[in-house]
XYZ file of C-alpha atoms in Angstrom:
677
model
C 71.516 0.963 -45.070
C 73.595 4.192 -44.873
C 72.936 7.329 -43.021
C 74.948 10.455 -42.875
C 74.394 13.220 -40.241
C 75.794 16.833 -39.715
C 75.586 16.016 -36.116
C 74.801 19.408 -34.604
C 71.410 18.680 -33.306
C 71.618 14.768 -33.048
C 71.769 12.890 -29.754
C 73.285 9.599 -29.022
C 70.333 7.817 -28.078
C 68.087 9.192 -30.945
C 69.447 6.343 -33.058
C 68.468 3.811 -30.455
C 64.964 5.378 -30.390
C 64.744 4.889 -34.265
C 65.650 1.200 -33.727
C 62.724 0.951 -31.359
C 60.486 1.233 -34.352
C 62.248 -1.637 -36.331
C 60.391 -4.959 -36.207
C 62.963 -7.545 -35.608
C 61.202 -10.163 -37.958
C 61.130 -7.567 -40.732
C 64.891 -7.646 -41.320
C 67.819 -9.780 -40.319
C 70.372 -6.976 -40.186
C 70.234 -3.201 -39.818
C 73.264 -0.957 -40.413
C 73.776 2.741 -39.896
C 76.854 5.065 -40.512
C 76.966 8.563 -38.981
C 79.907 10.858 -39.789
C 79.531 12.896 -36.679
C 76.940 12.899 -33.840
C 76.999 15.666 -31.164
C 75.229 14.617 -27.873
C 76.141 17.692 -25.781
C 78.247 15.869 -23.431
C 80.402 14.251 -25.998
C 80.813 14.148 -29.831
C 81.373 11.075 -31.721
C 82.994 10.830 -35.189
C 82.951 7.689 -37.631
C 80.095 6.119 -35.856
C 78.910 2.666 -37.142
C 76.016 0.695 -35.896
C 74.929 -2.794 -36.856
C 71.835 -4.684 -35.485
C 71.507 -8.377 -36.230
C 68.178 -9.846 -35.478
C 67.437 -13.398 -36.400
C 63.864 -14.236 -37.585
C 61.430 -15.164 -34.718
C 64.129 -14.317 -32.106
C 63.331 -12.501 -28.762
C 66.615 -10.503 -28.974
C 69.241 -9.366 -31.368
C 72.863 -8.361 -31.251
C 74.123 -4.709 -31.414
C 77.496 -3.687 -32.612
C 78.636 -0.177 -32.192
C 82.162 1.067 -33.150
C 83.420 4.700 -33.125
C 86.572 6.125 -34.629
C 86.852 8.885 -32.234
C 84.800 10.026 -29.224
C 85.560 13.480 -27.700
C 84.185 14.745 -24.395
C 86.519 17.960 -24.466
C 84.901 19.687 -21.468
C 85.708 16.615 -19.291
C 89.143 15.886 -20.797
C 88.245 12.619 -22.339
C 89.147 11.467 -25.825
C 88.901 7.865 -27.026
C 89.864 6.190 -30.321
C 88.461 2.965 -31.839
C 85.768 2.286 -29.342
C 83.831 -1.052 -29.976
C 80.888 -2.377 -28.014
C 78.948 -5.439 -28.572
C 75.923 -6.442 -26.527
C 72.723 -8.545 -26.725
C 69.826 -6.045 -27.420
C 66.447 -7.054 -25.731
C 62.935 -5.430 -25.529
C 60.587 -5.958 -22.855
C 56.870 -6.049 -23.214
C 56.357 -2.308 -22.257
C 58.758 -0.971 -25.052
C 61.928 -0.559 -22.938
C 65.294 -1.560 -24.401
C 68.385 -2.984 -22.601
C 71.863 -3.932 -23.951
C 74.954 -4.959 -21.857
C 78.183 -6.137 -23.085
C 82.087 -5.592 -23.278
C 83.367 -2.107 -24.177
C 86.967 -2.158 -25.778
C 89.092 0.842 -26.470
C 92.655 1.194 -27.538
C 95.025 1.691 -24.585
C 92.261 1.058 -21.841
C 91.227 -2.075 -19.935
C 88.064 -3.747 -21.121
C 84.914 -2.686 -19.067
C 81.213 -3.700 -19.076
C 78.689 -1.177 -20.692
C 75.084 -1.359 -19.903
C 72.397 0.911 -21.616
C 68.699 0.834 -20.821
C 66.342 3.069 -22.761
C 62.700 3.741 -22.066
C 60.299 6.455 -23.372
C 61.090 8.756 -20.193
C 64.761 7.951 -19.376
C 68.005 6.587 -20.378
C 70.439 4.752 -18.000
C 73.999 4.073 -18.730
C 76.486 2.168 -16.443
C 80.189 1.536 -16.924
C 81.445 -1.391 -14.785
C 84.746 -2.980 -13.816
C 84.782 -5.501 -11.135
C 82.940 -3.605 -8.090
C 83.433 -0.245 -9.674
C 80.525 1.362 -11.439
C 79.997 4.741 -13.110
C 76.414 5.499 -14.151
C 74.606 8.067 -16.030
C 70.940 8.835 -15.649
C 69.022 11.191 -18.179
C 65.235 11.992 -18.332
C 63.456 13.048 -21.520
C 61.825 15.883 -19.479
C 65.180 17.372 -18.731
C 67.624 16.657 -21.676
C 70.165 19.099 -20.520
C 70.558 17.280 -17.030
C 72.573 14.338 -16.390
C 73.216 12.445 -13.147
C 76.611 10.898 -12.758
C 76.600 8.012 -10.086
C 80.004 6.927 -8.711
C 80.455 3.652 -6.899
C 84.031 2.716 -5.709
C 85.183 4.412 -8.984
C 89.120 4.162 -9.193
C 90.487 7.769 -9.246
C 92.314 6.897 -12.395
C 89.021 6.950 -14.330
C 88.792 10.574 -13.419
C 92.336 11.398 -14.435
C 91.396 13.109 -17.724
C 88.802 15.310 -16.170
C 91.133 16.356 -13.306
C 93.790 17.222 -16.031
C 91.374 19.910 -17.194
C 91.679 21.522 -13.743
C 95.240 20.626 -12.938
C 97.498 19.548 -15.680
C 100.408 18.492 -13.426
C 98.337 16.352 -11.036
C 98.807 12.665 -11.568
C 96.423 10.350 -9.541
C 97.960 7.090 -8.450
C 95.638 5.350 -6.272
C 92.305 5.591 -4.362
C 88.595 5.411 -5.116
C 85.704 7.825 -5.428
C 82.021 7.516 -4.511
C 79.364 10.019 -4.813
C 76.874 11.679 -7.076
C 77.270 14.646 -9.506
C 74.767 16.556 -11.414
C 75.952 17.714 -14.916
C 74.047 20.383 -16.643
C 74.896 21.279 -20.341
C 72.292 23.942 -21.420
C 72.931 25.416 -24.887
C 72.889 29.031 -23.486
C 74.659 28.696 -20.186
C 78.001 27.380 -18.932
C 78.574 23.605 -18.337
C 77.822 23.026 -14.450
C 78.990 20.011 -12.443
C 77.872 19.907 -8.809
C 77.533 17.221 -6.339
C 78.933 15.286 -3.242
C 82.058 13.159 -3.300
C 83.604 10.774 -0.928
C 87.294 9.961 -1.450
C 89.191 6.962 0.097
C 92.920 6.059 -0.156
C 93.784 8.786 -2.506
C 97.342 8.902 -3.843
C 98.722 11.444 -6.312
C 101.940 13.287 -7.014
C 103.338 15.920 -9.528
C 106.236 15.305 -12.114
C 108.698 17.494 -10.022
C 107.783 15.683 -6.850
C 106.634 19.023 -5.203
C 103.288 17.659 -4.165
C 102.184 14.216 -3.135
C 99.508 12.586 -1.338
C 98.940 9.108 0.218
C 96.131 7.328 1.721
C 93.945 10.536 1.885
C 90.248 10.255 2.874
C 87.941 13.265 2.362
C 84.326 14.275 1.781
C 83.733 17.197 -0.363
C 80.950 19.271 -2.065
C 81.998 20.074 -5.678
C 80.609 23.062 -7.751
C 82.322 23.407 -11.190
C 81.295 25.710 -13.954
C 82.806 26.390 -17.431
C 81.911 28.075 -20.547
C 85.173 27.195 -22.368
C 86.833 30.718 -21.668
C 85.884 31.079 -17.906
C 86.157 28.262 -15.144
C 84.996 28.393 -11.688
C 85.685 25.822 -9.010
C 84.282 25.519 -5.271
C 85.161 22.791 -3.080
C 84.101 22.455 0.632
C 84.520 19.461 2.883
C 86.713 17.789 5.306
C 89.780 15.486 5.276
C 89.746 12.466 7.466
C 93.235 10.908 7.514
C 96.256 10.152 4.997
C 99.538 11.989 4.440
C 100.218 15.192 2.393
C 103.574 16.578 1.211
C 103.909 19.870 -0.404
C 107.754 20.765 -0.854
C 109.247 20.563 2.581
C 105.741 20.662 4.321
C 104.798 17.212 5.439
C 101.223 16.835 7.013
C 100.209 13.407 8.549
C 96.474 14.055 8.680
C 94.305 12.994 11.803
C 91.596 10.632 11.477
C 89.238 13.259 12.914
C 87.479 15.714 10.622
C 89.489 18.726 9.252
C 87.190 21.036 7.573
C 88.458 22.883 4.443
C 87.172 25.379 1.721
C 88.551 26.364 -1.639
C 86.943 28.604 -4.182
C 88.573 29.978 -7.331
C 88.390 30.878 -10.938
C 90.355 30.870 -14.279
C 89.926 33.243 -17.166
C 91.234 32.601 -20.638
C 94.796 31.385 -20.683
C 95.568 32.963 -17.295
C 96.223 31.221 -14.081
C 93.770 30.254 -11.209
C 92.737 32.782 -8.697
C 91.567 31.478 -5.231
C 90.164 34.257 -3.163
C 88.963 32.002 -0.539
C 90.985 29.448 1.352
C 90.277 28.072 4.743
C 91.679 25.224 6.785
C 90.491 24.180 10.335
C 92.322 21.768 12.673
C 90.877 22.726 16.046
C 93.164 24.284 18.378
C 96.193 23.126 16.365
C 95.742 25.245 13.293
C 93.202 27.671 11.836
C 94.249 29.144 8.518
C 92.548 31.489 6.049
C 93.764 33.312 3.005
C 93.791 33.691 -0.638
C 96.015 32.199 -3.486
C 96.895 33.016 -7.092
C 98.654 30.728 -9.599
C 100.164 31.643 -12.934
C 99.279 29.729 -16.284
C 102.091 27.233 -15.459
C 100.735 26.588 -11.935
C 103.658 28.670 -10.440
C 102.966 30.717 -7.357
C 102.031 34.321 -8.214
C 100.601 35.482 -4.926
C 99.722 34.228 -1.427
C 98.046 35.818 1.605
C 97.544 33.766 4.721
C 96.688 34.291 8.358
C 97.163 31.500 10.800
C 96.594 30.745 14.528
C 97.689 27.915 16.702
C 96.812 27.381 20.263
C 98.745 24.151 20.526
C 102.195 24.481 19.176
C 103.129 20.955 20.376
C 100.709 19.386 18.077
C 101.488 21.908 15.365
C 105.029 20.817 15.423
C 104.212 17.160 14.990
C 101.542 17.600 12.400
C 102.832 20.479 10.213
C 106.409 21.516 11.026
C 108.295 18.217 11.184
C 109.555 18.356 7.532
C 110.944 21.954 7.886
C 112.596 21.164 11.319
C 114.047 17.889 9.987
C 115.838 19.687 7.267
C 117.174 22.308 9.619
C 118.516 19.572 11.920
C 115.841 20.235 14.535
C 113.807 17.113 14.056
C 113.291 16.656 17.916
C 112.569 20.286 18.749
C 109.825 20.693 21.237
C 107.278 23.708 21.097
C 104.567 24.677 23.648
C 102.356 27.663 23.675
C 100.372 29.644 21.133
C 101.258 31.841 18.242
C 99.639 33.802 15.427
C 101.190 34.442 12.085
C 100.518 36.311 8.735
C 102.287 36.102 5.449
C 101.886 37.902 2.085
C 104.054 37.130 -0.970
C 104.216 37.415 -4.721
C 106.269 35.807 -7.529
C 109.157 37.871 -6.400
C 109.113 36.647 -2.773
C 107.671 37.686 0.527
C 106.142 41.109 0.928
C 105.152 41.054 4.532
C 105.518 38.626 7.476
C 104.264 38.852 10.943
C 104.626 36.620 13.919
C 103.116 37.036 17.428
C 104.397 34.298 19.817
C 102.390 34.042 23.081
C 104.245 32.555 26.134
C 106.044 29.954 23.861
C 108.536 27.572 25.216
C 111.236 26.107 22.942
C 113.434 23.282 23.985
C 116.104 21.351 21.927
C 116.611 17.995 23.598
C 120.117 18.134 22.291
C 120.693 20.865 24.715
C 121.953 23.322 22.047
C 119.286 26.144 23.012
C 116.210 26.631 24.868
C 113.771 29.599 25.601
C 111.107 30.218 28.058
C 108.153 32.612 28.011
C 108.853 33.825 24.388
C 106.402 36.488 23.293
C 106.140 39.639 21.227
C 105.092 41.114 17.796
C 107.550 40.611 14.944
C 107.126 42.543 11.794
C 108.899 42.130 8.532
C 108.280 44.053 5.334
C 109.762 44.470 1.808
C 108.644 48.014 1.635
C 110.600 51.099 2.658
C 108.551 52.492 5.576
C 110.011 50.942 8.716
C 107.665 48.697 10.757
C 108.406 48.423 14.529
C 108.098 45.408 16.661
C 109.703 43.514 19.521
C 110.655 40.058 20.825
C 111.063 39.121 24.502
C 111.815 36.149 26.606
C 111.730 35.455 30.409
C 114.828 33.201 30.164
C 116.883 31.097 27.664
C 119.914 29.131 27.163
C 122.556 28.517 24.355
C 124.742 25.224 24.873
C 123.895 25.352 28.501
C 124.958 28.854 29.036
C 122.003 30.702 30.729
C 120.545 33.924 29.412
C 118.616 36.229 31.552
C 115.299 37.933 30.680
C 115.559 40.120 27.581
C 113.497 42.464 25.394
C 114.677 43.056 21.823
C 113.250 46.335 20.020
C 113.153 45.529 16.386
C 112.279 47.357 13.161
C 112.034 46.257 9.557
C 111.961 47.814 6.131
C 113.540 46.991 2.638
C 113.411 43.205 3.203
C 115.644 43.514 6.397
C 114.700 42.726 10.067
C 117.226 44.506 12.571
C 117.876 45.533 16.075
C 116.536 49.029 16.765
C 118.939 49.740 19.621
C 121.634 47.659 21.446
C 120.458 45.064 24.081
C 122.422 43.936 27.116
C 121.853 40.361 28.387
C 122.842 38.840 31.755
C 125.113 35.974 31.149
C 127.299 34.011 33.534
C 127.302 36.667 36.235
C 128.570 39.083 33.367
C 126.940 40.446 30.364
C 126.516 40.138 26.555
C 125.953 43.190 24.724
C 124.347 42.851 21.370
C 125.218 45.873 19.292
C 123.968 44.843 15.868
C 121.637 42.279 14.535
C 120.197 42.107 10.871
C 118.265 39.216 9.140
C 117.160 38.884 5.556
C 114.975 35.855 4.938
C 115.530 33.581 2.031
C 114.511 35.089 -1.576
C 114.409 33.039 -4.416
C 117.757 31.123 -4.976
C 119.286 33.326 -2.179
C 119.294 31.697 1.324
C 118.658 33.565 4.517
C 121.441 36.046 5.623
C 122.036 37.409 9.072
C 124.651 39.703 10.594
C 125.383 40.378 14.338
C 127.996 42.140 16.504
C 128.518 41.170 20.211
C 130.516 42.206 23.143
C 131.285 40.003 26.119
C 132.227 41.431 29.632
C 133.095 39.769 32.740
C 131.722 36.435 32.137
C 132.549 33.942 34.840
C 134.994 31.311 33.451
C 134.181 28.855 36.288
C 130.529 28.741 35.208
C 131.342 28.739 31.440
C 133.685 25.693 31.949
C 130.936 23.920 33.925
C 128.497 24.391 31.230
C 130.696 23.391 28.487
C 132.524 20.546 30.215
C 135.761 22.106 30.287
C 138.295 21.855 33.097
C 137.503 23.995 36.004
C 138.909 27.255 34.820
C 138.678 30.360 37.013
C 138.703 34.051 36.143
C 136.647 36.034 33.837
C 136.130 36.122 30.027
C 135.863 39.132 27.991
C 136.053 39.849 24.123
C 134.298 41.343 21.186
C 133.075 40.063 17.730
C 132.491 43.183 15.691
C 130.620 41.479 13.024
C 129.518 37.790 12.204
C 127.605 36.940 8.973
C 125.347 33.980 8.512
C 124.403 32.771 4.902
C 123.948 29.347 3.224
C 123.971 27.688 6.751
C 127.427 29.057 7.478
C 128.508 31.500 10.253
C 131.437 33.624 9.328
C 133.204 35.842 11.905
C 134.817 39.014 10.831
C 137.718 40.495 12.913
C 137.959 37.539 15.064
C 137.443 37.171 18.885
C 139.875 38.261 21.592
C 139.697 36.894 25.139
C 141.633 37.772 28.229
C 142.535 34.352 29.850
C 144.960 33.353 32.654
C 146.478 36.804 32.583
C 147.351 36.428 28.924
C 145.456 36.765 25.592
C 143.708 34.347 23.238
C 143.075 35.597 19.793
C 140.696 33.443 17.653
C 140.893 34.458 13.897
C 139.392 32.810 10.629
C 136.475 31.672 12.744
C 133.532 30.174 10.860
C 130.799 27.508 11.553
C 128.938 25.359 9.247
C 125.283 24.073 10.271
C 125.796 25.726 13.790
C 122.341 24.249 14.764
C 122.031 21.372 12.406
C 123.418 17.964 12.099
C 127.192 17.412 12.422
C 128.284 21.064 12.905
C 131.740 22.037 12.024
C 133.969 24.851 13.426
C 137.033 26.228 11.748
C 139.455 28.857 13.338
C 143.154 29.790 13.963
C 143.973 30.363 17.675
C 146.987 32.387 18.936
C 148.096 32.323 22.513
C 150.382 34.966 24.168
C 151.340 35.383 27.832
C 149.171 32.835 29.446
C 150.211 32.124 33.111
C 151.099 28.509 33.132
C 150.636 27.997 36.937
C 146.774 28.558 37.111
C 146.530 27.016 33.493
C 148.160 23.671 34.671
C 146.227 23.678 37.821
C 142.834 24.159 36.010
C 143.630 21.149 33.779
C 144.729 19.098 36.682
C 148.161 18.693 35.175
C 151.561 18.762 37.105
C 152.462 22.403 38.153
C 154.437 24.437 35.705
C 155.403 28.184 36.134
C 156.182 30.491 33.317
C 154.335 31.848 30.458
C 152.809 30.073 27.484
C 152.535 31.135 23.810
C 151.965 29.489 20.545
C 149.376 28.872 17.881
C 146.850 26.218 16.754
C 146.559 26.679 13.002
C 143.738 25.219 10.793
C 141.648 24.042 13.692
C 138.704 22.091 12.535
C 135.999 20.535 14.758
C 133.475 18.137 13.403
C 130.552 17.691 15.814
C 132.718 19.323 18.192
C 135.607 16.886 18.148
C 138.924 17.782 16.548
C 139.658 16.214 13.007
C 142.520 18.629 11.920
C 144.941 21.180 13.376
C 148.632 22.196 13.424
C 149.442 23.194 17.127
C 152.781 24.576 18.179
C 152.862 25.423 21.977
C 155.974 26.600 23.834
C 157.103 28.651 26.718
C 157.875 32.407 26.138
C 161.537 32.754 25.896
C 161.293 36.456 26.931
C 159.770 35.683 30.298
C 162.060 36.771 33.191
C 160.211 35.126 36.041
C 160.586 31.846 37.600
C 160.759 28.774 35.496
C 159.956 25.611 37.394
C 158.244 22.270 36.432
C 157.021 19.792 39.025
C 158.193 16.182 39.156
C 154.472 15.067 38.275
C 154.443 17.477 35.326
C 157.808 15.809 34.192
C 156.118 12.414 34.304
C 152.938 13.701 32.603
C 154.802 15.214 29.678
C 156.985 12.164 29.330
C 153.971 9.970 29.155
C 152.171 12.282 26.505
C 155.285 12.217 24.267
C 155.824 8.530 24.571
C 159.507 9.335 25.422
C 161.817 9.096 28.354
C 164.292 11.051 30.540
C 167.816 12.162 29.555
C 170.306 13.577 32.259
C 171.580 10.420 33.865
C 169.023 10.661 36.575
C 167.702 7.429 37.820
C 163.861 7.222 38.892
C 164.706 6.714 42.421
C 166.864 9.873 42.349
C 164.224 11.815 40.410
C 161.765 11.142 43.217
C 163.862 13.056 45.636
C 162.978 16.354 44.067
C 159.643 18.008 43.794
C 160.406 20.495 40.964
C 163.073 21.343 38.481
C 164.457 24.414 36.680
C 163.821 24.361 32.899
C 165.066 26.510 29.918
C 162.461 25.841 27.361
C 159.267 23.722 27.034
C 157.592 23.081 23.622
C 155.345 20.464 21.955
C 154.033 20.308 18.448
C 151.239 18.148 16.997
C 149.928 18.215 13.516
C 146.655 16.247 13.246
C 145.401 14.736 10.051
C 143.508 11.390 9.285
C 143.304 10.792 12.839
C 147.089 10.637 13.374
C 149.167 13.170 15.230
C 152.732 13.982 13.795
C 154.635 14.889 16.932
C 157.663 17.281 17.446
C 159.172 19.520 20.047
C 161.715 22.251 20.505
C 164.600 20.469 18.837
C 165.971 17.070 17.851
C 167.457 14.483 20.282
C 168.887 11.706 18.203
C 166.019 9.893 16.758
C 163.638 11.705 19.142
C 162.642 15.197 19.792
C 163.111 17.322 22.880
C 160.058 18.475 24.912
C 161.708 19.857 28.034
C 165.121 21.360 28.025
C 166.334 21.480 31.660
C 168.318 24.291 33.489
C 170.478 24.366 36.552
C 170.989 21.442 38.906
C 169.479 18.869 38.969
C 169.083 19.127 35.237
C 166.489 17.099 33.391
C 165.507 16.793 29.784
C 162.371 14.990 28.527
C 162.640 13.492 25.158
C 159.804 11.988 23.025
C 160.498 9.228 20.639
C 157.162 8.406 19.059
C 156.819 10.685 16.021
C 153.330 9.282 14.860
C 150.748 8.781 17.577
C 147.124 7.893 16.922
C 144.894 10.641 18.102
C 142.637 8.493 20.299
C 145.826 7.245 22.078
C 147.041 10.720 22.531
C 143.685 11.821 23.897
C 143.773 8.807 26.469
C 147.205 9.964 27.453
C 146.088 13.577 27.952
C 143.081 12.270 30.029
C 145.269 10.026 32.130
C 147.594 13.033 32.797
C 144.859 15.358 33.903
C 143.221 12.712 36.078
C 146.464 12.142 38.032
C 147.270 8.656 36.930
C 150.944 7.674 37.217
C 152.517 7.193 33.795
C 155.300 4.846 33.093
C 158.611 6.736 32.767
C 161.403 4.957 30.937
């Protein structure tokens, strides 16, 4: 028997209804071929049915094959479907058939179909997973979809119609959906879902989820040109990753809401976004995506009354990338953000009695508060930031208030600010900040002036020798970009009645992991008497000058420099070097004494006159290449004596391991007696 159908008004189960009328004893085999059959939810092409029913048998065998099955609204398309099952009829006119369903490229499943005069039931099963369809004759446009432990992979094709880049990897779905397919109205899918152990990602790795559990109410509508989606529910555990945002979801309920639409070939628009995490984070806003799921617009407002938990749950990824993985936050804050495809348009931050502590001791602030505005527009927006106290690398900062303004994508200081620092002052003349935009990283500029900082307090905070005096200087401009801080004009400090000039100063990752510092340092006119006393070195009088070129510190430890330090030949004052200083210098240079003096005679004199003192060290690859003010046979002269008794210190080790040299310097400054040969 052969049948052809246009398929526009036919239904899948009408054919089975026709088979009800066939008496099994009347024929051994019944065949049907249908070119196309449209059942509303799906369209079949190349449909072939064959019913084999032996004489006098109570059941027959049904064989169904389909060349192509297309449920386009749900994203499902199958080729070469094949289903075989034993077909049985009970005494009340109801039919049931259950057997193996095979399809190219898909695992085998069990398909069961039960047909009565009032309803049709279809169940697709694999192991403990079941997806069931329920339809009633009285409501042919309504279908109930029952999901029991259904792997999320079964829903991948449908999800792809909503989100092409999403790739479900793991998890299961339970719930019930109502599917309406009226001829004169949009397709509608609505119902409740329960998700467990959900894992997914995107090809670019920007978004990922693992072990996510959630309950959600779904409402989806589509007429082919216009899609609408509404999701409301709550998350209950799992992990989310979006770019650098990593969120370990708690097991407690986190309500959320998402409502959006898509028209034609355009992107999705979500005018309603909501996320509630108790006191930790309350977030509301809207979102727009372009046709390629790129960000077109975002408007968000957020509040947190528990920054400590916010830091653990939402900020750990960002802080880790910035080298601040252990940063501690306490207090509350409000924020607002508006951006489009070109970048941020406006930002606002209102910290409320916030305390920030870096366990590494690099910085900390207490009582941080204010109202910061940033805008990409031209009209300036006013704001301020203030704190009750703070510290940078252990250097205390007094209470401060910063008047700020913003326009044209820049946040800047509205007027100079003076901070109390180390019994002196730090004047901030200029500050400008431009946040990251596209491929351009954040940029900042500042200008500062230091006045009368107590050198003793500074030395204590930084772990330096106990210097005394005051520190002053000026940095006319410093620029920060690409995690690099570059100083223009250099820094000048008045130190030990002389001058220290720091040029070519720059820092990489100043607050990150393994910060580096590069600089050239020039000395002139430093008074050696208080300088040597501060370092706990033997006493030397006179003036010091010299240069440390190419200085490079890694994590605040020297890894390279070329140092040339020597006494000022133009100094007309007293030039004396103590016996201990002679011994210390001799030990550092790994050399000996030349002048014919014996050690016991050397001990009779407390100090000696000198003509010149100089030492040079070029550090590279953890080795210091040593030199002095001149050659002395195979060695080099460090101290050239003058007058009687005349003494000269010569070094003989040209290559000294840097750790060995550091140990020698430490021994000298701690007053340990060196071995003098």
